[in-house]
Coordinates of C-alpha atoms and ligand atoms in Angstrom, one line a residue:
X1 CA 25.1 15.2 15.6
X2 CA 26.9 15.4 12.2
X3 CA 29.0 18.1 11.8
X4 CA 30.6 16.9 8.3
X5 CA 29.2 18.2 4.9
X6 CA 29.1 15.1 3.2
X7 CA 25.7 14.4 2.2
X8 CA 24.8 14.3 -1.5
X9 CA 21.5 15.4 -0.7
X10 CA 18.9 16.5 1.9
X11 CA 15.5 15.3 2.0
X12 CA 12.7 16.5 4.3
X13 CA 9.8 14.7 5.0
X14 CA 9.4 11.0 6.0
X15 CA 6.0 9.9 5.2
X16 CA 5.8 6.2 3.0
X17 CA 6.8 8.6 -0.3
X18 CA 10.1 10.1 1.5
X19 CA 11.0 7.3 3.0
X20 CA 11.4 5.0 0.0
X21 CA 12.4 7.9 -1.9
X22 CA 15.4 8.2 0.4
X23 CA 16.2 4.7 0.5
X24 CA 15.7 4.7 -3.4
X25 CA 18.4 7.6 -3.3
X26 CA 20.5 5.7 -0.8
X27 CA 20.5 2.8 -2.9
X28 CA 22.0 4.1 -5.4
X29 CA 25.1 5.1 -3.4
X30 CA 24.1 8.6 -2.4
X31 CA 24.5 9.7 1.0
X32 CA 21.3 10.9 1.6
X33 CA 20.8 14.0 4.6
X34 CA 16.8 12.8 6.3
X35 CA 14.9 15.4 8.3
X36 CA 11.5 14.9 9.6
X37 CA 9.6 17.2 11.9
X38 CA 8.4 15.0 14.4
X39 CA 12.1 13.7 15.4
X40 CA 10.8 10.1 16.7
X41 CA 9.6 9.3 13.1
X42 CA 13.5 10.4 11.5
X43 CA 14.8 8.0 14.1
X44 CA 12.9 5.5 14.0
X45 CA 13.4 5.3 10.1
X46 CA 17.2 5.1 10.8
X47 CA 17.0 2.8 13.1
X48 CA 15.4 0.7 10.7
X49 CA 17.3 1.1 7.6
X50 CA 20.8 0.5 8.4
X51 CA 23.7 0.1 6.0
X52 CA 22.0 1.1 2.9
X53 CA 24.5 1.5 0.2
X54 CA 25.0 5.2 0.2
X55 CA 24.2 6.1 3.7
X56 CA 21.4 7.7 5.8
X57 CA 22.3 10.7 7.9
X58 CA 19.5 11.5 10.3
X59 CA 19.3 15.5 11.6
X60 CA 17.5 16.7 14.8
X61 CA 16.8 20.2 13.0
X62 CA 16.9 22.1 10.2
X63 CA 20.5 23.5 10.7
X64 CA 22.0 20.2 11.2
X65 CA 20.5 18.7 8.2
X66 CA 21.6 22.1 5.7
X67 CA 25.3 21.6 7.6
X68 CA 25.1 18.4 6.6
X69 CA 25.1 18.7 2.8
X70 CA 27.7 19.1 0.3
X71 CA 27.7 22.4 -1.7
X72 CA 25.6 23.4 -3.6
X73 CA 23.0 21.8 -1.3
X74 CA 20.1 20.0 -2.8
X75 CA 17.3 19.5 -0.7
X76 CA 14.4 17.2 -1.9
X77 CA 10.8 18.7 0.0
X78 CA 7.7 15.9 0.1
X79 CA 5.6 17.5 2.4
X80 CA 1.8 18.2 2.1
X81 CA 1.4 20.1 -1.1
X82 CA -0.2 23.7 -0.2
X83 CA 0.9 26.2 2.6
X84 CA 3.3 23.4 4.2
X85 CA 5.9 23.6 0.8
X86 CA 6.3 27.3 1.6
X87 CA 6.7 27.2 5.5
X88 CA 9.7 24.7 4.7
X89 CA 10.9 26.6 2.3
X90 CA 11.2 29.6 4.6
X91 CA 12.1 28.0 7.6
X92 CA 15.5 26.3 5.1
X93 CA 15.8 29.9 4.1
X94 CA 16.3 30.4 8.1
X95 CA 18.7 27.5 8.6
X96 CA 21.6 28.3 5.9
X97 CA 20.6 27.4 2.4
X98 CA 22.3 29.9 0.3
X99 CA 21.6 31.6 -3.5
X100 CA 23.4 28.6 -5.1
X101 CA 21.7 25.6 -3.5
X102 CA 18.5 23.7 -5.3
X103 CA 15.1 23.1 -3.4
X104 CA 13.4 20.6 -5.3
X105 CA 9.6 20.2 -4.3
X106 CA 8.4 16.4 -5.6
X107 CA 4.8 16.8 -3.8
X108 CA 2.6 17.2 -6.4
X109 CA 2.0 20.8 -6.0
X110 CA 0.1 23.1 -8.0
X111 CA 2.0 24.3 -11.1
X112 CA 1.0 28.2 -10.6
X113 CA 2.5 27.5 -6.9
X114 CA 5.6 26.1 -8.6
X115 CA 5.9 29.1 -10.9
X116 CA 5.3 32.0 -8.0
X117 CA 7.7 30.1 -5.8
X118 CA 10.3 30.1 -8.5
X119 CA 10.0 33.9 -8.1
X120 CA 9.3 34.2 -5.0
X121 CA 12.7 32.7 -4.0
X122 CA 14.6 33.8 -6.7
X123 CA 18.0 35.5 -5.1
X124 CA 17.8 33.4 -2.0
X125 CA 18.0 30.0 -3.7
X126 CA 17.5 28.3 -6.7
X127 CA 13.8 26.3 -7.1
X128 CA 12.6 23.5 -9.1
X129 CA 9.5 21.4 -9.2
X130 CA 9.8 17.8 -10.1
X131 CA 6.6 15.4 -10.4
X132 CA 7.3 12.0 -8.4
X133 CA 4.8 9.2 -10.3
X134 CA 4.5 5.7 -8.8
X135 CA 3.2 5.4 -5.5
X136 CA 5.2 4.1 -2.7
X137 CA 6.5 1.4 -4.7
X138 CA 7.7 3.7 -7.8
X139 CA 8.9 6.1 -5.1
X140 CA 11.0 2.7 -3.5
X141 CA 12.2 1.3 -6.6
X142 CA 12.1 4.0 -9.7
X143 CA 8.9 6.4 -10.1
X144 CA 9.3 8.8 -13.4
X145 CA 10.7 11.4 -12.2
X146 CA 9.2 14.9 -14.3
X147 CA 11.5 18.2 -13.2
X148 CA 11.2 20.9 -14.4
X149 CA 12.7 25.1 -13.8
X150 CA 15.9 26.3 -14.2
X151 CA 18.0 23.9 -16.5
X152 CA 21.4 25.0 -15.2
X153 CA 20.1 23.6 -11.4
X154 CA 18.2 20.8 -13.2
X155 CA 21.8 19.7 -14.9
X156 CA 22.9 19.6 -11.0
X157 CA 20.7 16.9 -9.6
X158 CA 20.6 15.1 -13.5
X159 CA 22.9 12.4 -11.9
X160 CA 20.6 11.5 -8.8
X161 CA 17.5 11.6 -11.0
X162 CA 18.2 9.4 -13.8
X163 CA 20.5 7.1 -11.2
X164 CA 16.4 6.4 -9.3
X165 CA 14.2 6.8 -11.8
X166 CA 12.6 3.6 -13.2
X167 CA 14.1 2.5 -15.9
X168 CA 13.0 0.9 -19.9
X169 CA 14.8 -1.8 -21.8
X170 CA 16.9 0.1 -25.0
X171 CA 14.7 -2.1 -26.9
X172 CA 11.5 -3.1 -26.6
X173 CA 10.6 0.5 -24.2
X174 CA 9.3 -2.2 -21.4
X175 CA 9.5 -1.4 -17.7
X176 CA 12.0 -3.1 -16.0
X177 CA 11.0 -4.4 -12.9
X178 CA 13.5 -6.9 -10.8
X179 CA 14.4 -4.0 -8.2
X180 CA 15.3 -5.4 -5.3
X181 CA 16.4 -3.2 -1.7
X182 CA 19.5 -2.9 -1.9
X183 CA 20.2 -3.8 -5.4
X184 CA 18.8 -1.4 -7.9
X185 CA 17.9 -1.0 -11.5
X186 CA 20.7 0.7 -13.2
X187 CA 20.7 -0.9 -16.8
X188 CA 18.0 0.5 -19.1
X189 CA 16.9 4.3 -20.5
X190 CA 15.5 6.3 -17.7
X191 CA 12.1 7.8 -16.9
X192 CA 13.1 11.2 -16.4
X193 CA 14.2 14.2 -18.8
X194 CA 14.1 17.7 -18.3
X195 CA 10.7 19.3 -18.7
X196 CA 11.1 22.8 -19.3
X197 CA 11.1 25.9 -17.6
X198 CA 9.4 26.7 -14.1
X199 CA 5.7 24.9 -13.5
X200 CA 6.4 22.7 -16.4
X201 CA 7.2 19.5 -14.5
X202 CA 4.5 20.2 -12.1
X203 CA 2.2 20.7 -15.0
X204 CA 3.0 17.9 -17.0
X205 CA 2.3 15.7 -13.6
X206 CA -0.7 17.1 -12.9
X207 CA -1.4 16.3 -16.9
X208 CA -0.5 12.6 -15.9
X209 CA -2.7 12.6 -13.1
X210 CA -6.0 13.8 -15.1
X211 CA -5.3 11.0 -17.9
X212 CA -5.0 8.6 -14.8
X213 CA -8.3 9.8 -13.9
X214 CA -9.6 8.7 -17.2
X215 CA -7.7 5.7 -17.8
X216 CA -9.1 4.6 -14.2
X217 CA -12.7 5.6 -15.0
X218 CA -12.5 3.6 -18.3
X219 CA -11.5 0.7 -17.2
X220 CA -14.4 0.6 -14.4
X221 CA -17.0 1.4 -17.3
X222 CA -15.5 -1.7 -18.5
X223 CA -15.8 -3.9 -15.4
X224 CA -19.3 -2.5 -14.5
X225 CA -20.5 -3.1 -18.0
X226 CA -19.4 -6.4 -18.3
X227 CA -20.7 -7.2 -14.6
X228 CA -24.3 -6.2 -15.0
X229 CA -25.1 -7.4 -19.0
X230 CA -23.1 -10.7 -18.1
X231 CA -23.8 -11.3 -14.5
X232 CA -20.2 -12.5 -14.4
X233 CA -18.5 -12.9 -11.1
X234 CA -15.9 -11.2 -10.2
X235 CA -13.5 -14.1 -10.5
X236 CA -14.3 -14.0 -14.3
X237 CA -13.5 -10.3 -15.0
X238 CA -10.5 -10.6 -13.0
X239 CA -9.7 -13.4 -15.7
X240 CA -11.1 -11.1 -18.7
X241 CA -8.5 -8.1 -17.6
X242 CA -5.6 -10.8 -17.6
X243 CA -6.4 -11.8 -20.9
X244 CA -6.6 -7.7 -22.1
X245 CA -3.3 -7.3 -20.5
X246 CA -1.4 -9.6 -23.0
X247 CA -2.5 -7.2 -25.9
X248 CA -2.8 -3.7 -26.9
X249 CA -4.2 -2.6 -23.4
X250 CA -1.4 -4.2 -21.2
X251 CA -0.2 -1.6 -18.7
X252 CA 0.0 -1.6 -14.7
X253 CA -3.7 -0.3 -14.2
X254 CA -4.8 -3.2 -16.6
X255 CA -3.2 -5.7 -14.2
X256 CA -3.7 -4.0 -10.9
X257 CA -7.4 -4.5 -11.8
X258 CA -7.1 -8.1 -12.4
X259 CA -5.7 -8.4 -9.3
X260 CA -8.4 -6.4 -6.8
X261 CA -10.7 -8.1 -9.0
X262 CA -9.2 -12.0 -7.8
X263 CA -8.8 -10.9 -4.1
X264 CA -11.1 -12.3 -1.6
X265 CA -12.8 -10.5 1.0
X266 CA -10.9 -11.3 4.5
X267 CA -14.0 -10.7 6.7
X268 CA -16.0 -12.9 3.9
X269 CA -13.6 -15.3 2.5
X270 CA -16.2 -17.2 0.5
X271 CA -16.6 -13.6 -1.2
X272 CA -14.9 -11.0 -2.8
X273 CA -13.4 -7.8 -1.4
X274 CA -14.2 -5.6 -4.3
X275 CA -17.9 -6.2 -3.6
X276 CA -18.0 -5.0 -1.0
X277 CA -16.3 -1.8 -1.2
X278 CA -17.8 1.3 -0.7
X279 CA -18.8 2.7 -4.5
X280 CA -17.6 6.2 -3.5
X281 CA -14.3 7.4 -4.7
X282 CA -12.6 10.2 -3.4
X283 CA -9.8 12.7 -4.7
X284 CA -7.2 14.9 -3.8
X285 CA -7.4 17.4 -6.7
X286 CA -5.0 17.1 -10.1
X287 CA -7.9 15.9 -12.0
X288 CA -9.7 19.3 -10.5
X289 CA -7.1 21.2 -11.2
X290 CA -6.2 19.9 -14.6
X291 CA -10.2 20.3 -15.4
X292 CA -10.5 23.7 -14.5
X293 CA -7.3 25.0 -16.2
X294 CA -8.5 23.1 -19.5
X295 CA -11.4 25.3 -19.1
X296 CA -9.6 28.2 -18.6
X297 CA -8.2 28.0 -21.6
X298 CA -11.1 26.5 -24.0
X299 CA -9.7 23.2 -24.6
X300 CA -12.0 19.9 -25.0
X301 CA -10.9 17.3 -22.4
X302 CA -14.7 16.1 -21.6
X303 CA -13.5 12.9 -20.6
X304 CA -11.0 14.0 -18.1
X305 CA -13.9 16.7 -17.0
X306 CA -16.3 13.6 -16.8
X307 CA -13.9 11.0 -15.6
X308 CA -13.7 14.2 -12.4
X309 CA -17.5 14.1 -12.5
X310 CA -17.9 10.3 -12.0
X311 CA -16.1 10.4 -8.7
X312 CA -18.4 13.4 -7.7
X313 CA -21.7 11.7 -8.7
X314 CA -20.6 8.5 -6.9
X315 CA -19.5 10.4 -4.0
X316 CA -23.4 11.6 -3.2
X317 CA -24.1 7.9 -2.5
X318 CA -27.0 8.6 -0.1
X319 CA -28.6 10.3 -2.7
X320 CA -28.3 7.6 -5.6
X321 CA -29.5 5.0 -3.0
X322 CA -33.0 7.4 -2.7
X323 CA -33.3 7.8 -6.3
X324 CA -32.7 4.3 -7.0
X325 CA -36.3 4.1 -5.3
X326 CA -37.8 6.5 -7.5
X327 CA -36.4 6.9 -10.8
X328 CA -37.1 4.3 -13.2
X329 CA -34.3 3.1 -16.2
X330 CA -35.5 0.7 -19.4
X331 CA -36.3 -2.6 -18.6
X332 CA -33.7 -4.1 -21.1
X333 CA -30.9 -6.4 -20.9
X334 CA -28.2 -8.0 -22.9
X335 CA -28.9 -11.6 -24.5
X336 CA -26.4 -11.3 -26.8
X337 CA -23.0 -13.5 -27.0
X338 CA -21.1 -12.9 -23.8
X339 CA -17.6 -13.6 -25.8
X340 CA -18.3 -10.9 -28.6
X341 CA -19.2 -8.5 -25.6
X342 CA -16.4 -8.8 -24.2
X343 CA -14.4 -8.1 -27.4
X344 CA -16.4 -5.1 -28.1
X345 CA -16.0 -3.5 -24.8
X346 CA -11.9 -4.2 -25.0
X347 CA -12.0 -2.1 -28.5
X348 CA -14.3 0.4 -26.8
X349 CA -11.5 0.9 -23.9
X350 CA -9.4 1.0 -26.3
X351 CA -10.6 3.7 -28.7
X352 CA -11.8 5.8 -25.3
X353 CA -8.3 5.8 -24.3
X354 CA -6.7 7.0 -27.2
X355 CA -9.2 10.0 -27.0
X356 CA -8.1 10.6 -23.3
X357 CA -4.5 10.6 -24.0
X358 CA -5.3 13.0 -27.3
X359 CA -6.9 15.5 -24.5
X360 CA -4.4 15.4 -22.5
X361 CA -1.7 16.0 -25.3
X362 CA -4.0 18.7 -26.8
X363 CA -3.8 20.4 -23.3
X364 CA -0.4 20.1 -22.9
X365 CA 0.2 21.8 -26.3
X366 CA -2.0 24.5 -25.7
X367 CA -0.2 25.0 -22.2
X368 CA 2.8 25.5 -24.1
X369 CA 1.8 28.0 -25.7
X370 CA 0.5 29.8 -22.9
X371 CA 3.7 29.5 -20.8
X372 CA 6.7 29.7 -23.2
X373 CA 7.6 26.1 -22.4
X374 CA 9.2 23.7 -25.1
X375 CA 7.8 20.5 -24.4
X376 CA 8.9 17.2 -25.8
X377 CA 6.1 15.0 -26.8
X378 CA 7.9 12.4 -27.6
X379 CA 10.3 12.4 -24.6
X380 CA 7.1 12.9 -22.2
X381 CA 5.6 9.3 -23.7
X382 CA 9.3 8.1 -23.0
X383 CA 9.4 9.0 -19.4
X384 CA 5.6 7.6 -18.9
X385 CA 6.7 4.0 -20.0
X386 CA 8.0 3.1 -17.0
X387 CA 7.5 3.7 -13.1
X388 CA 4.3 6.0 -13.2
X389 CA 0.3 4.9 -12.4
X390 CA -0.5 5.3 -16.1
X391 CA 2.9 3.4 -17.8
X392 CA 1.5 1.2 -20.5
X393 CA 2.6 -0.4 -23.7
X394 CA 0.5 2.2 -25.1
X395 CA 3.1 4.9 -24.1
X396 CA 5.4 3.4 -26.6
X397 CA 3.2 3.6 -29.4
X398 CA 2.4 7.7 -28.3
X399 CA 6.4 8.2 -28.5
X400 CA 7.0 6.5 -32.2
X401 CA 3.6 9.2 -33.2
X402 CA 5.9 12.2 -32.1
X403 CA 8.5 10.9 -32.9
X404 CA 7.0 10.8 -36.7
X405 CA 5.4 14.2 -36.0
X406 CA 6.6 16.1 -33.3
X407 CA 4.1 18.5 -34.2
X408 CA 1.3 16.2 -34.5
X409 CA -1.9 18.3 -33.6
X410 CA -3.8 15.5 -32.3
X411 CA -3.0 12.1 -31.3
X412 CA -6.2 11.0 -33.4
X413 CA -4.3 12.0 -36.6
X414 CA -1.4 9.8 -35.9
X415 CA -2.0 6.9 -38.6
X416 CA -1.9 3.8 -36.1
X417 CA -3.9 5.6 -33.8
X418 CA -6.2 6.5 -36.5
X419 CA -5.9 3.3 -38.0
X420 CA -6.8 1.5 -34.4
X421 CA -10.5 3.3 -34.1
X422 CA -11.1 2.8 -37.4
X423 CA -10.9 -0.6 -36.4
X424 CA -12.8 -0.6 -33.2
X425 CA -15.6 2.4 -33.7
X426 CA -17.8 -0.4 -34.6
X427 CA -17.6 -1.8 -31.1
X428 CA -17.1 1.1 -29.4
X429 CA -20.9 2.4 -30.7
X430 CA -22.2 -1.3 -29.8
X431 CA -20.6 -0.7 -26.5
X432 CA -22.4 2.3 -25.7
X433 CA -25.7 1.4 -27.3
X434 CA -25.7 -1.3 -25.1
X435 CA -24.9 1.0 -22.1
X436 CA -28.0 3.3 -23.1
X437 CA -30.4 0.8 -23.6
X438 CA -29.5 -1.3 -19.9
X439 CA -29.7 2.1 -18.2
X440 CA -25.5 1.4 -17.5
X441 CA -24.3 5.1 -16.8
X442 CA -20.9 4.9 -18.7
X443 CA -19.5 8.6 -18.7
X444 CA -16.0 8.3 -19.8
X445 CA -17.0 5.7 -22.7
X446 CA -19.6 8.5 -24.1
X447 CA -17.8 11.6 -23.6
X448 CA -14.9 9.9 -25.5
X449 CA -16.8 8.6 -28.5
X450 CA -18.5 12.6 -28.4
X451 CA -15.0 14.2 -28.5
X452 CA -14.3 11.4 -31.9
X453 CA -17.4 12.5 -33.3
X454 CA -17.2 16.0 -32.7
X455 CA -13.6 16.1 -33.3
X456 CA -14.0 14.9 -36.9
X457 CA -17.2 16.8 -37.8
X458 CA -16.9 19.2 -40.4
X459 CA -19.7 20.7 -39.5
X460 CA -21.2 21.0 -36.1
X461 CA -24.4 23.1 -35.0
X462 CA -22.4 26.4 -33.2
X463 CA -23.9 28.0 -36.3
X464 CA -27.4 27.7 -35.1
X465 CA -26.3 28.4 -31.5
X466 CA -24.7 31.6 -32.4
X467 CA -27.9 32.6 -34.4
X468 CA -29.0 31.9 -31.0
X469 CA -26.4 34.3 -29.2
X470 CA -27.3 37.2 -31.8
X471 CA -31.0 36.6 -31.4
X472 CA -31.1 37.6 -28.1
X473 CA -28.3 39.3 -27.5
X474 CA -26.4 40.8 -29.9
X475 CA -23.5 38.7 -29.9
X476 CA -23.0 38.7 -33.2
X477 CA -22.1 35.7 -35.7
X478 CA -19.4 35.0 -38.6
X479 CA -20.6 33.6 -41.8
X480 CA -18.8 30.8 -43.8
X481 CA -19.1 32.8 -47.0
X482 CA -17.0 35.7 -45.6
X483 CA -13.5 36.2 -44.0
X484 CA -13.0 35.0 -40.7
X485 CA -12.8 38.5 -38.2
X486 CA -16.1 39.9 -39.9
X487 CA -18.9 39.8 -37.6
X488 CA -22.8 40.6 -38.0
X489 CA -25.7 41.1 -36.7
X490 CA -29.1 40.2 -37.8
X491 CA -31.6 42.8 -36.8
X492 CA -34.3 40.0 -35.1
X493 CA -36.6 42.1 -33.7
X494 CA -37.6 45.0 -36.9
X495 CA -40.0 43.7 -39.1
X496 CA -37.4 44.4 -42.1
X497 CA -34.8 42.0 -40.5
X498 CA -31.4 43.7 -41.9
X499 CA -28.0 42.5 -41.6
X500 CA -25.2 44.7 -40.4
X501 CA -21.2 44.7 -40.3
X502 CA -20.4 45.1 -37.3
X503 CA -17.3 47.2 -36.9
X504 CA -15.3 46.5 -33.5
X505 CA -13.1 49.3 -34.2
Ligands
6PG1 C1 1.0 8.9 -9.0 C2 -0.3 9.2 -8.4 C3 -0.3 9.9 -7.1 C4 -1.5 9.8 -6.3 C5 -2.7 10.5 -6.9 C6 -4.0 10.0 -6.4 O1 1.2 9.4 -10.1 O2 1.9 8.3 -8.3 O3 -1.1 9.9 -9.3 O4 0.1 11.2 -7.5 O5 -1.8 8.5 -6.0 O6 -2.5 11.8 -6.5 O7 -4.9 11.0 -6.7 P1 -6.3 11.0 -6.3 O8 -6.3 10.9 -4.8 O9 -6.8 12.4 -6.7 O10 -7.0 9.9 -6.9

């Protein structure tokens, strides 16, 4: 039993993500409080992590663990997101965690959660929400780190955030990666700032999450595409993604691809393992979430809502194998050169990512605006270079656009982003032509070149459709030739077909 308060900081939870989230911490010379509530699992992580640079403590119960910290405590929760966040929560609240000490949930809960917790626990302590990107290796050697809630409790745990978050060179805004146990990353700018007020860092993650949906989707459009008009082994794509990830598309879900791609199958060594997974992907919910809150509040993310779809309509798997029997696709295929394929389909990711990442910068402006928050464009690309799922050169180029224009409306509008589809929407409409005529379902691809097209259209056909909406309802339309706010109605069904003002007053 410790019975000394000299723990920087608390964390609860020892799954793979608070584990080397703690030894992260450790690493970095804090002395870091560990509490688990199966007690076997706390030890056994101690035993097996000794002499770390700052220190593990290891406490058999809740009111051990709060003893344990300095004041004001700070107590890092990665638990289940859902019902479990709020059972610790109260049971800390039980155990001795005063007004003045910071909770800091870094699941990746739901922002509305994170916003009726902040107020919820308002009085007892003080709340924030902080996304945790990376995966167990971010979480070991510098995720980005995205808090957000109170800034005067944010400006507390500042030190230990930007100490284990991953860090950039000044530079060239590249991850650096030579992390070693034991012997950190210190040098470079890092992947964590302040997000704004309550839900904001939660938000902003779950933001992250959805444009990893997409970014994921797109790049197996790419694959499959380049798999069934080339008949190329998978071997070869790995190859093709290697080659992508020296230019504009190099980022860690570029290379991670190359590498599943290359691995052999262990059961089938003379094949490989990627052919023989199971084409049905499964979720835990940000892209939902981020999909249905979009909708909510009227914003156009289609791919992120069709990159969500995808994993639904591969997911009913028995049901596409009984189709596959009975509905028929064309009979073409691709004879065209393999090499200017391949080209055309790297522009087509291309240009469909730069859509994605424009939806999910649209969203996050419009969620602003919603919820009072101040967020930094500019300093959210910054923090997404480096140790999260999506961190790409990419990221760089997104930071210098609001950095120009840190109120730059749409990503699309930026002049090297707009410059970079004017220079592959060729390919990109090859890429999908090629897609409709083999019968090649590519969602994310099409929604993403429909969100372009409708996004630049002066005109679109809502005027017909809400001729439609009047016709048989009354809805009402505006008209072009008169001020926005005036609203009519055609009389469809008398012979004399009048038009009226409608007045709402
Ligand atoms: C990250 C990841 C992480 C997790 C996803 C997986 O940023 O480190 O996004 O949060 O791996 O939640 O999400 P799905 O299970 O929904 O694909």
């Amino acid at each position: 039993m410790n019975s000394v308060a000299n723990a920087d900081v608390g964390l609860i939870g020892l799954a793979v993500m608070g584990e080397n989230l703690a030894l992260n911490i450790a690493d970095h010379g804090f002395k870091v409080a560990v509490f688990n509530r199966t007690q076997k699992v706390m030890q056994s992580f101690i035993d097996r992590n000794p002499g770390t640079p700052g220190g593990l403590v290891g406490c058999a119960n809740l009111h051990e663990f709060v003893s344990a910290l300095k004041r004001p405590r700070k107590v890092i929760i990665l638990v289940k997101a859902g019902p479990a966040v709020d059972t610790v929560i109260q049971e800390l609240l039980q155990s001795g965690i005063e007004t003045e000490d910071i909770i800091i949930d870094c699941g990746n809960s739901l922002w509305t959660d994170t916003i009726r917790r902040e107020k919820e626990y308002s009085g007892q302590c003080r709340f924030l929400g902080s996304g945790v990107s990376g995966g167990e290796l971010g979480a070991r050697f510098g995720p980005s780190l995205m808090p957000g809630g109170e800034f005067h409790a944010w400006k507390q745990i500042e030190p230990i955030w930007n100490s284990i978050a991953a860090k950039v060179d000044v530079k060239s805004g590249k991850p650096i990666e030579n992390a070693q146990p034991g012997n950190p990353v210190n040098e470079g700018v890092p992947c964590t700032t302040y997000i704004g007020e309550n839900g904001a860092g939660h938000y902003v993650k779950m933001v992250h999450n959805a444009i990893e949906y997409v970014d994921m989707q797109l790049i197996c459009e790419a694959y499959f595409l380049l798999k069934q008009s080339l008949n190329l082994k998978s071997i070869e794509l790995s190859e093709i993604f290697s080659e992508w990830n020296k230019g504009d598309l190099d980022s860690y879900l570029i290379q991670i691809t190359s590498d599943i791609l290359a691995q052999s199958d262990p059961f089938n060594p003379e094949e490989f393992l990627v052919d023989n997974l199971l084409d049905s992907a499964q979720q835990k919910g940000t892209g939902k979430w981020t999909s249905v809150n979009a909708l909510d509040m009227g914003m156009p993310v289609n791919s992120i809502v069709e990159a969500v779809f995808a994993r639904y309509l591969s997911s009913l798997k028995n049901e596409r194998v009984e189709a596959s029997k009975h509905l028929q696709g064309p009979t073409y295929s691709y004879q065209g050169n393999r090499n200017e394929l391949v080209r055309a389909v790297r522009e087509a990711l291309h240009c469909s990512k730069i859509c994605a990442y424009a939806q999910g910068f649209q969203l996050m402006r419009q969620a602003q605006v919603e919820h009072h928050w101040q967020l930094d464009f500019a300093a959210i690309a910054n923090i997404w270079r480096g140790g999260c799922i999506i961190r790409a050169r990419f990221l760089q180029k997104i930071s210098e656009a609001f950095t120009r224009d840190a109120k730059l409306v749409n990503l699309m509008l930026d002049p090297y982003f707009n410059e970079k589809i004017k220079q592959g929407q060729a390919s990109w409409r090859t890429v999908i032509s090629v897609a409709a005529q083999s019968g090649i379902a590519a969602p994310a691809f099409m929604s993403a070149l429909a969100y372009y097209d409708g996004y630049r259209s002066e005109f679109l056909p809502a005027n017909l459709l809400q001729g439609q909406r009047d016709y048989f309802g009354a809805h009402t339309y505006e008209r072009i030739d008169k001020p926005r706010g005036t609203f009519f109605h055609m009389d469809w069904s008398s012979a004399s077909r009048e038009q009226i003002t409608i007045d709402f007053d």
